[in-house]
Structure formats: C-alpha cells, structure tokens
mmCIF file of C-alpha atoms in Angstrom:
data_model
loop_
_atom_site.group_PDB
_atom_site.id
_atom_site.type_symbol
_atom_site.label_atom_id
_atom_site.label_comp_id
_atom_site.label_asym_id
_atom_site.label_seq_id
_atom_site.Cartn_x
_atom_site.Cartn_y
_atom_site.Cartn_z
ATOM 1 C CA UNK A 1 103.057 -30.503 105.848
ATOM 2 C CA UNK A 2 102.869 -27.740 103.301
ATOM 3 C CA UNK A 3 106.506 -27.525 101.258
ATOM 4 C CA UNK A 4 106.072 -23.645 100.921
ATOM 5 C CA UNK A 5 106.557 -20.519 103.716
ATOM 6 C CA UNK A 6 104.707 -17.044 103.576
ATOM 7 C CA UNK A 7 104.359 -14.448 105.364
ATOM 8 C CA UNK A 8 100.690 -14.332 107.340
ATOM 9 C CA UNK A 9 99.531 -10.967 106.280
ATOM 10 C CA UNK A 10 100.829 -7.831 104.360
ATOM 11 C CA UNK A 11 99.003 -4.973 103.493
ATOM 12 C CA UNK A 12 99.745 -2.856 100.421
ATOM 13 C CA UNK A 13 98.121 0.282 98.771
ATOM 14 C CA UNK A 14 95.477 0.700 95.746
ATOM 15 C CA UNK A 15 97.240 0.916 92.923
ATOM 16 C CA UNK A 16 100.647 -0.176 93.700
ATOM 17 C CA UNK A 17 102.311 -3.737 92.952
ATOM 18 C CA UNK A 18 101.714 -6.008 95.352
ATOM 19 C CA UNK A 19 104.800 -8.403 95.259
ATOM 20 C CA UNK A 20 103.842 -11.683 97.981
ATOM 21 C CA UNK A 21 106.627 -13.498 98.833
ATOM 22 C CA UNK A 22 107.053 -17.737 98.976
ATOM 23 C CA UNK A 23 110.174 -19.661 99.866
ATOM 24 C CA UNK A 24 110.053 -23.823 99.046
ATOM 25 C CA UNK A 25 113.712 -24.348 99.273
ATOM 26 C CA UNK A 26 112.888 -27.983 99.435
ATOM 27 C CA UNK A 27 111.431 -28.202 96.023
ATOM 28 C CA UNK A 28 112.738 -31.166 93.651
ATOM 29 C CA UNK A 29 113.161 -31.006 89.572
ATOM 30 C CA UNK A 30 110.145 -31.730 88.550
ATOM 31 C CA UNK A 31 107.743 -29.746 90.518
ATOM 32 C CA UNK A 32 105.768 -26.564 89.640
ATOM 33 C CA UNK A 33 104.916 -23.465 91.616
ATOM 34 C CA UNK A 34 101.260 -22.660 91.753
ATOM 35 C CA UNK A 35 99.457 -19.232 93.021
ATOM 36 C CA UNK A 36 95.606 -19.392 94.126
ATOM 37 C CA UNK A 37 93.820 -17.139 95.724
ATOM 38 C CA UNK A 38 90.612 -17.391 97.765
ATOM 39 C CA UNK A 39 88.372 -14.263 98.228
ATOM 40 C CA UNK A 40 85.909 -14.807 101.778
ATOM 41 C CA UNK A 41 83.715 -17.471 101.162
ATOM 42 C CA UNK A 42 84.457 -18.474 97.947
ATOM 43 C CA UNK A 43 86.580 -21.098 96.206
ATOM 44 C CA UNK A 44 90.079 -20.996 95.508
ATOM 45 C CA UNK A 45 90.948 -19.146 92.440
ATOM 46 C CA UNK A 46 93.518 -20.090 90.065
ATOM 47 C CA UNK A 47 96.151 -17.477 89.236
ATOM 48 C CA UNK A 48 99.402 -18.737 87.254
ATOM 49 C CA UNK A 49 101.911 -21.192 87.645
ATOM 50 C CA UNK A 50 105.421 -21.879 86.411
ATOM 51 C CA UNK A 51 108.568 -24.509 86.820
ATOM 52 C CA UNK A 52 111.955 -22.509 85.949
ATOM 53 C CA UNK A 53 111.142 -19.273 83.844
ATOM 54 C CA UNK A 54 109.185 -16.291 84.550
ATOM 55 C CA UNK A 55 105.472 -16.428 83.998
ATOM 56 C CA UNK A 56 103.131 -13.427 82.830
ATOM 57 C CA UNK A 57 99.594 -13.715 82.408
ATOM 58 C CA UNK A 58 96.226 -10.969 82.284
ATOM 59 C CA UNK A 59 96.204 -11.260 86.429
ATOM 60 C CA UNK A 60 99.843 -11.694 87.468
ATOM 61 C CA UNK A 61 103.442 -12.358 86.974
ATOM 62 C CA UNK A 62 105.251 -15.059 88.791
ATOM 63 C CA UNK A 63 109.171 -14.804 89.365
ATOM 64 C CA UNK A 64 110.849 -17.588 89.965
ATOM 65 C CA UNK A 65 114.577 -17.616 91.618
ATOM 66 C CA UNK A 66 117.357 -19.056 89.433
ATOM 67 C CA UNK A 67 118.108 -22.106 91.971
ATOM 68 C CA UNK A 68 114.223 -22.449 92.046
ATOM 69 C CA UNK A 69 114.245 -21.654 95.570
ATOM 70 C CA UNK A 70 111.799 -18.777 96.483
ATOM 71 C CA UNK A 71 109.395 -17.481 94.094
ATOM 72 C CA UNK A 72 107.419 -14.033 94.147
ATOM 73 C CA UNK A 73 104.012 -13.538 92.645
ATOM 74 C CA UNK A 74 103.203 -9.751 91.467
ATOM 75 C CA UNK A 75 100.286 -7.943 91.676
ATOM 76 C CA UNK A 76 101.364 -4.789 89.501
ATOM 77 C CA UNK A 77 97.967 -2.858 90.224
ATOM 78 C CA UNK A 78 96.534 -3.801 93.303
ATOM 79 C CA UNK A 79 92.575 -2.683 93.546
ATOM 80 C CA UNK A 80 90.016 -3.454 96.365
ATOM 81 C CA UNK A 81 88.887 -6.677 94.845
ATOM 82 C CA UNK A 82 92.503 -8.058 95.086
ATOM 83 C CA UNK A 83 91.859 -8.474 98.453
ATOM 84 C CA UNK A 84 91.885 -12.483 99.511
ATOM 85 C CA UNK A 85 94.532 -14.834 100.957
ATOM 86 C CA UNK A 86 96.824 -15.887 98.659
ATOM 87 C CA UNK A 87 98.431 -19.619 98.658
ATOM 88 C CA UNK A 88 101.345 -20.707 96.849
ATOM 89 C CA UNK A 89 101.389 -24.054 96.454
ATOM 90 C CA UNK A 90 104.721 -26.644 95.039
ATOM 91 C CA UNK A 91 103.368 -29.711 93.387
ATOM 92 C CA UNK A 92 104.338 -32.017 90.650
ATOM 93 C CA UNK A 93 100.905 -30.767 88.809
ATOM 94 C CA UNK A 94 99.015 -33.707 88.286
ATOM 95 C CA UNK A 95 97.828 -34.407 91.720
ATOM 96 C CA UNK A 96 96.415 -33.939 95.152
ATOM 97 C CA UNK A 97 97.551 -29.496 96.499
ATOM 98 C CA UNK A 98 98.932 -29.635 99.645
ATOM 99 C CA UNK A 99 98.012 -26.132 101.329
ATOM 100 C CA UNK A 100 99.913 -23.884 103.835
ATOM 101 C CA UNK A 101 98.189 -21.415 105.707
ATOM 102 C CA UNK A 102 98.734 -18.461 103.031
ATOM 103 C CA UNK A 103 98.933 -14.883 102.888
ATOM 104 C CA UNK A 104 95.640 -12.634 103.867
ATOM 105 C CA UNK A 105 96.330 -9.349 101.813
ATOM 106 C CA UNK A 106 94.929 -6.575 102.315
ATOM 107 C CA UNK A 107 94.822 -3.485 99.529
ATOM 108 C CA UNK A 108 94.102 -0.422 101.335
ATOM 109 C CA UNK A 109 92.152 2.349 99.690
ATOM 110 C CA UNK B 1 81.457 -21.861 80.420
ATOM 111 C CA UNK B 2 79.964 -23.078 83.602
ATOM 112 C CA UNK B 3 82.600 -23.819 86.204
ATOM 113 C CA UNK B 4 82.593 -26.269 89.452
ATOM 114 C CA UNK B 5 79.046 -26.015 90.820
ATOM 115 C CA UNK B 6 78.422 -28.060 94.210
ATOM 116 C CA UNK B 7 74.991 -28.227 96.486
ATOM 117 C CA UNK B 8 74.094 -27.344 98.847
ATOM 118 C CA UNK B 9 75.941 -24.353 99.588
ATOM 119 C CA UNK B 10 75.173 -24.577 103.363
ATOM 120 C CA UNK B 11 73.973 -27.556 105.061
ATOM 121 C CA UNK B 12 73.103 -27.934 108.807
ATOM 122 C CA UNK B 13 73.057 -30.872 110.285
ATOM 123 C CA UNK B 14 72.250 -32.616 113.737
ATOM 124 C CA UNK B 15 74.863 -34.733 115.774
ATOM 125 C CA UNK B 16 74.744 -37.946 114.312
ATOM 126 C CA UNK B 17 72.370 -37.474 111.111
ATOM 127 C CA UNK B 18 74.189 -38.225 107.479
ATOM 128 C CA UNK B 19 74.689 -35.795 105.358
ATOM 129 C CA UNK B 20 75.702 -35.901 101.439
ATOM 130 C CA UNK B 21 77.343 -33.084 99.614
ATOM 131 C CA UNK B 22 77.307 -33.048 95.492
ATOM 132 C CA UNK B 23 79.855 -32.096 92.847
ATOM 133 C CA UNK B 24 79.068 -31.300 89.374
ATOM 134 C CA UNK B 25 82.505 -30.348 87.663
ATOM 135 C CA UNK B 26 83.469 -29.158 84.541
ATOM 136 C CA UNK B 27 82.230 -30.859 81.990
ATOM 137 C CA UNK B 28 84.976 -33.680 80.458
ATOM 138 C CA UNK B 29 87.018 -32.856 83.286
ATOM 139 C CA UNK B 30 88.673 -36.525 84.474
ATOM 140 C CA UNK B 31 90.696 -35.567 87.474
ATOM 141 C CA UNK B 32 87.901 -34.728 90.881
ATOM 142 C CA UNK B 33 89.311 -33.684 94.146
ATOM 143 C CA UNK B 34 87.878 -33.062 97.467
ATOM 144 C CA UNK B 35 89.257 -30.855 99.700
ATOM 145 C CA UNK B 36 87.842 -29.654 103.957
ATOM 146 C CA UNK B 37 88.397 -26.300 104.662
ATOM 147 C CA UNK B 38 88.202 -25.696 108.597
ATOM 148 C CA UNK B 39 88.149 -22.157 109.397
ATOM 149 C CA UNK B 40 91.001 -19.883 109.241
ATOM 150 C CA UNK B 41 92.550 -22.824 107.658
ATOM 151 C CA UNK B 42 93.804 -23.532 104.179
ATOM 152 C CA UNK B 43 91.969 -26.792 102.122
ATOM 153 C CA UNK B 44 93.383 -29.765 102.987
ATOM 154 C CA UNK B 45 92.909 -32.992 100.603
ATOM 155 C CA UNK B 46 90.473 -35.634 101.206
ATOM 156 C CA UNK B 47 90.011 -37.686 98.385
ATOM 157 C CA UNK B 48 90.408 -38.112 94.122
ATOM 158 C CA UNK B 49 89.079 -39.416 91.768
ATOM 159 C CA UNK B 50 90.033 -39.782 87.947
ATOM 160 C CA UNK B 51 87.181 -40.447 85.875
ATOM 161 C CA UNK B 52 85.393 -43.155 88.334
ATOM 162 C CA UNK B 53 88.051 -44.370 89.776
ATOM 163 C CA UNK B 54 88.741 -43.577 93.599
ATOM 164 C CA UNK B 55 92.973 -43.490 93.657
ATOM 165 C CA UNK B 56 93.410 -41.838 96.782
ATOM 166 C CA UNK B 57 91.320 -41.422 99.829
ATOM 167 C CA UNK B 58 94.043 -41.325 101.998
ATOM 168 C CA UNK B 59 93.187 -37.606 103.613
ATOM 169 C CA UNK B 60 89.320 -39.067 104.763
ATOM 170 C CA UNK B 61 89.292 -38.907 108.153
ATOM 171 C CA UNK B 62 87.609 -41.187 109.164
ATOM 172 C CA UNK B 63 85.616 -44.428 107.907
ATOM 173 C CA UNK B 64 82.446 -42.063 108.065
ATOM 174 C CA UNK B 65 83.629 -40.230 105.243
ATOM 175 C CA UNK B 66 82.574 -41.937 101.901
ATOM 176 C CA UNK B 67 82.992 -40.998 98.050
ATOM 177 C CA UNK B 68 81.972 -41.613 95.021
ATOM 178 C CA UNK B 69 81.863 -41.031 91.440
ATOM 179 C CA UNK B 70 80.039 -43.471 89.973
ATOM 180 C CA UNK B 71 79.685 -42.295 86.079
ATOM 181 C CA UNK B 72 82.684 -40.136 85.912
ATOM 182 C CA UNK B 73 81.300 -36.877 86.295
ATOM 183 C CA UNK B 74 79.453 -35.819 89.459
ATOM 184 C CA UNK B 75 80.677 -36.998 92.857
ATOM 185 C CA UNK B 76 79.003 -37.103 95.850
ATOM 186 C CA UNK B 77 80.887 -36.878 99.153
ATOM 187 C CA UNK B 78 79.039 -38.751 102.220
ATOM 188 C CA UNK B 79 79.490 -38.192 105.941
ATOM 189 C CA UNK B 80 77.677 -40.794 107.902
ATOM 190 C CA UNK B 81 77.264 -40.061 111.634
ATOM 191 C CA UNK B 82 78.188 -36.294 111.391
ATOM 192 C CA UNK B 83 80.213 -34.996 114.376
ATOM 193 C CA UNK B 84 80.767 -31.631 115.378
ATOM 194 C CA UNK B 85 84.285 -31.744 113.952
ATOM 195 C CA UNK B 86 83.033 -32.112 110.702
ATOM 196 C CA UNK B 87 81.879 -28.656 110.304
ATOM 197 C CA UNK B 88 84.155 -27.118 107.765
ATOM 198 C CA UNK B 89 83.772 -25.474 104.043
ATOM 199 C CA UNK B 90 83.873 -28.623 102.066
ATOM 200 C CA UNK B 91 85.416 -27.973 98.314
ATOM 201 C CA UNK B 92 85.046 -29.453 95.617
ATOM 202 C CA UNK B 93 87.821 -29.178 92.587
ATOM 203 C CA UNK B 94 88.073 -30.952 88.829
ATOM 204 C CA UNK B 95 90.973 -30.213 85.796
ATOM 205 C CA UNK B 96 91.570 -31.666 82.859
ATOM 206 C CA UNK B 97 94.018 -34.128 81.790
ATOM 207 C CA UNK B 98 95.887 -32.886 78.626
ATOM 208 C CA UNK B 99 98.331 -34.525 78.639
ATOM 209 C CA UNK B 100 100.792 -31.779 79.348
ATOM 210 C CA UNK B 101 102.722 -32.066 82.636
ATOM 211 C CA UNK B 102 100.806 -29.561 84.955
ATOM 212 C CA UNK B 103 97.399 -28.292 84.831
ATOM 213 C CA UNK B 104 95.244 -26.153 87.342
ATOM 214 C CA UNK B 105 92.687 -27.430 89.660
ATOM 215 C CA UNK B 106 89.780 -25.700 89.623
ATOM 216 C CA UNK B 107 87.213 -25.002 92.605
ATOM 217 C CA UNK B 108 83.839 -24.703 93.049
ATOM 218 C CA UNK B 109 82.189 -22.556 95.561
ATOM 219 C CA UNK B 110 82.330 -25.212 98.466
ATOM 220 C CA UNK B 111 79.787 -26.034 101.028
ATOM 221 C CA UNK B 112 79.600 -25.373 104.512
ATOM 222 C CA UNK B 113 78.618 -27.922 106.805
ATOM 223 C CA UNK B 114 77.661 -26.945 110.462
ATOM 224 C CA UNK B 115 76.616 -29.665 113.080
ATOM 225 C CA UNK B 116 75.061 -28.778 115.692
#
C-alpha cells in the first residue's frame, strides 16, 4: 500500500499557484518525499524531492511540515501544460516507488 | 542527453503468444526498474535490477513474467503466455548511483501492451 494520501482531483486557474496537498504521517527518519508527475500517455516525470527542509527548484517548490508529516508541492504559475496527475511518493531513495493513485490536476484557461 | 527509450511503444498481442518489451536506459545508469501501469492506475513495481543483477522481482506476477539484464545496460522484460490481464502501460525507469542517499528514477515513455 502506498504510505502517502491526496486528494483525487483539484482544479486551479492559469496563472495562479497551484499548491497539491500530501499527508504520509507514517513516514520514518530516513525517508524522502518525492513529486512526479505524469502527463497522458507519457512517463512519469521527475519534479523535486526533499527529507526535512524546504526545496526550490526551476519547476517547483516542495514544503515540508516541521514533524515531517504532510508535505505540499507548489506550482507558483500554473499554465496549460501543467496539466497531469501528480504523485507524491515517500521512499528511502535508493529503491523500488511505491505509487498511490495521485492527483489529476487540471489548470483551467 | 538521450533519456529512457523503450520499444515498442505499442504492442498487440494474441491470447497466449509471448511478447518481449526492451529498455535502453540512460547511459551508466546502474539501478533499472520495471514498473505496470493498468489504467487509471498509478505504476506499480515489478522488478530491479542493479547493473546485471536481478535483486528484486518480488512485484512479477506471475512465473510468466521474466527479466533480464544481461550486460548491465538494456533489459528486456518477457511475458510468456500473455493473458488479457496483462494489458497495461509497461514502464521502464533507470538512475544513477552516486553515492548520495536519494536520487530520482527516471522513466521512459512506457509501452502499451493490449491482448486481445
């Protein structure tokens, strides 16, 4: 069984942040929080991880709760192409993802 | 640089026929995963591999599902005897091992196996 819980589906405007939501409230010490994303019929695409601190990179940031709890991955410009399901994913990095069932957003022109 | 590349992209197949599925990954890449997609579903883990060594294969279904990685590099995932639950997107991932404590997998673009 996946160790993380989103919502199915949210929708959110062109332009504005898109903030997705993940609780893993079971996650131990050593593991990391991963974000993919998978656009129709393509692969799953790697966004940004992180283990305690805040993460920023060129697609996303990724805020992580103090007790490592819950975790939010933000969008901060949502366009069309932004469009996919989004997983978030709690492993200890060096092996095997175990998916849930994600989060389809949808930007909305 | 060129990324995950697996073919065919779609492959149709008759009840019972055997089907293989190939993954190139990144180059130097040591760590090789296979995932099944069923639809509406997220990946699920089949198998991995680092460098030719098979260290999990504990998500195959079945003992029709075969893998291999003979050299190190590309892997070719076998279904003997294809049933009609087999149809799925079937995904191929590699990373790299850094030695750093976490690294990302990437994916290639997956096949997708029907059986009629």
């Amino acid at each position: 069984d996946a160790k993380t819980t989103q919502p199915t589906s949210m929708d959110c405007a062109e332009g504005r942040a898109a903030n997705l939501p993940c609780n893993h409230s079971t996650i131990s010490g050593n593991e990391y929080v991963y974000w993919y994303r998978q656009i129709h019929s393509q692969g799953p695409q790697y966004i940004i991880h992180g283990l305690k601190n805040n993460e920023t990179n060129e697609m996303a940031s990724l805020i992580i709760t103090e007790d490592r709890k819950s975790s939010t991955l933000i969008l901060p410009h949502a366009t069309l192409r932004d469009t996919a399901v989004y997983y978030c994913i709690v492993t200890s990095g060096t092996y095997k993802y175990i998916f849930g069932t994600g989060t389809r957003l949808k930007v909305l022109a | 640089g060129a990324g995950v590349s697996q073919s065919p992209r779609y492959k149709v197949a008759k009840r019972g026929q055997d089907v293989a599925l190939r993954c190139d990954p990144i180059s130097g890449h040591v760590s090789l995963f296979w995932y099944q997609q069923a639809l509406g579903q997220g990946p699920e883990f089949l198998t991995y591999f680092q460098n030719e060594a098979q260290l999990d294969k504990s998500g195959l279904p079945s003992d029709r599902f075969f893998a291999e990685r003979p050299e190190g590099s590309v892997s070719t995932l076998k279904i003997q005897r294809t049933q009609q639950e087999d149809s799925a997107v079937y995904l191929c991932a590699s990373s790299q091992q850094t030695g750093a404590s976490s690294y990302e997998q990437y994916f290639g673009p997956g096949t997708r196996l029907t059986v009629t």
